[in-house]
mmCIF file of C-alpha atoms in Angstrom:
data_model
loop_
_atom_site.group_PDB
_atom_site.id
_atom_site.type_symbol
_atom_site.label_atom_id
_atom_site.label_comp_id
_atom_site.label_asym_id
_atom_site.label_seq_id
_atom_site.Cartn_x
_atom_site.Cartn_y
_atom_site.Cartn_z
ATOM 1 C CA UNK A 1 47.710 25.079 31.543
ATOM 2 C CA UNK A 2 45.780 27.059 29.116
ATOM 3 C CA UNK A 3 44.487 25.810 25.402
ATOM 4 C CA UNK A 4 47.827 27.294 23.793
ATOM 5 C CA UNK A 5 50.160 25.700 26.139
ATOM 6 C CA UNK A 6 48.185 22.019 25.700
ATOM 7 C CA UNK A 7 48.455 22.746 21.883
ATOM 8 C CA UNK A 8 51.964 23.140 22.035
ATOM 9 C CA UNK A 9 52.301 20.275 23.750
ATOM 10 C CA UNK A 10 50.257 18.188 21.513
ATOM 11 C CA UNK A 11 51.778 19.419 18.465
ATOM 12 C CA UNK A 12 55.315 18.318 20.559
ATOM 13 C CA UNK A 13 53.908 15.192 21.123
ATOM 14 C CA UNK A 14 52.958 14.583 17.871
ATOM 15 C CA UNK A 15 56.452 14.833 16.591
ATOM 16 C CA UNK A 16 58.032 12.764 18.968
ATOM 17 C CA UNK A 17 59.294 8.989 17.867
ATOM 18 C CA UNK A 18 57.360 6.047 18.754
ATOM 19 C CA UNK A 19 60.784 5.324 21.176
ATOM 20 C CA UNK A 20 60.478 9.344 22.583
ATOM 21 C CA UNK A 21 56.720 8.715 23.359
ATOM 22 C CA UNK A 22 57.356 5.100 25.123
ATOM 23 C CA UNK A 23 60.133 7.152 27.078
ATOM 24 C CA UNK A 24 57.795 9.415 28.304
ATOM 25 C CA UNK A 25 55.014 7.431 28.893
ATOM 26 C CA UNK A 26 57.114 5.390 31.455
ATOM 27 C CA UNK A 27 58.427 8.797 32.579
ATOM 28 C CA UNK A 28 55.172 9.580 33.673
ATOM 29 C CA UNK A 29 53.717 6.300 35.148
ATOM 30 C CA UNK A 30 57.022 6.638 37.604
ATOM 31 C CA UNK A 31 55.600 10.228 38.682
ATOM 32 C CA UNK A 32 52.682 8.961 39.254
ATOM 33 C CA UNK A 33 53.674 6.060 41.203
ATOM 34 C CA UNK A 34 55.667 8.539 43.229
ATOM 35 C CA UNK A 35 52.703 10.901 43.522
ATOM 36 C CA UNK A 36 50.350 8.007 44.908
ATOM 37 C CA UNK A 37 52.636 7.130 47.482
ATOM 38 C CA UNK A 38 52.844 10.733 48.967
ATOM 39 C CA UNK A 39 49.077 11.146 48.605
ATOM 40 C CA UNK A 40 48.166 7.259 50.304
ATOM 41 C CA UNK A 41 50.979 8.209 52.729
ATOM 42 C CA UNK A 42 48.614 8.395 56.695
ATOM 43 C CA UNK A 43 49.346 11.742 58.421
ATOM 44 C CA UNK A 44 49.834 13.046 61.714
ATOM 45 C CA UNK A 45 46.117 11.265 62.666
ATOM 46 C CA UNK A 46 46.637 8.114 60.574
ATOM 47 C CA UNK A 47 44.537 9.092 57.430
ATOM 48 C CA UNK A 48 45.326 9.953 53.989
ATOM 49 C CA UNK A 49 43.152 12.925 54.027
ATOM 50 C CA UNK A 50 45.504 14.992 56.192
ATOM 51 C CA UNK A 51 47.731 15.699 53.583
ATOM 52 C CA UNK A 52 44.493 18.274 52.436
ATOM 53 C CA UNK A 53 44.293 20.097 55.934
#
């Protein structure tokens, strides 16, 4: 993401309801409760770190 495409989306953001924001915001904390899990997952030698190799 370059400094246009994060403008864009601030300006987006900006004119968003307070109920579109809250929607996202939960939107996001359920990605990132999804993206934890794959990340904290152990791999083939029972560590989190193998998902980097």
């Amino acid at each position: 993401m370059d400094l246009t495409d994060s403008l864009v989306l601030e300006e987006k953001l900006h004119n968003c309801t307070k109920e579109e924001l809250i929607a996202k915001v939960k939107e996001l904390q359920a990605h990132n409760v999804q993206l934890r899990s794959i990340i904290q997952k152990p791999g083939k030698h029972g560590t989190a770190q193998d998902i980097y190799c």
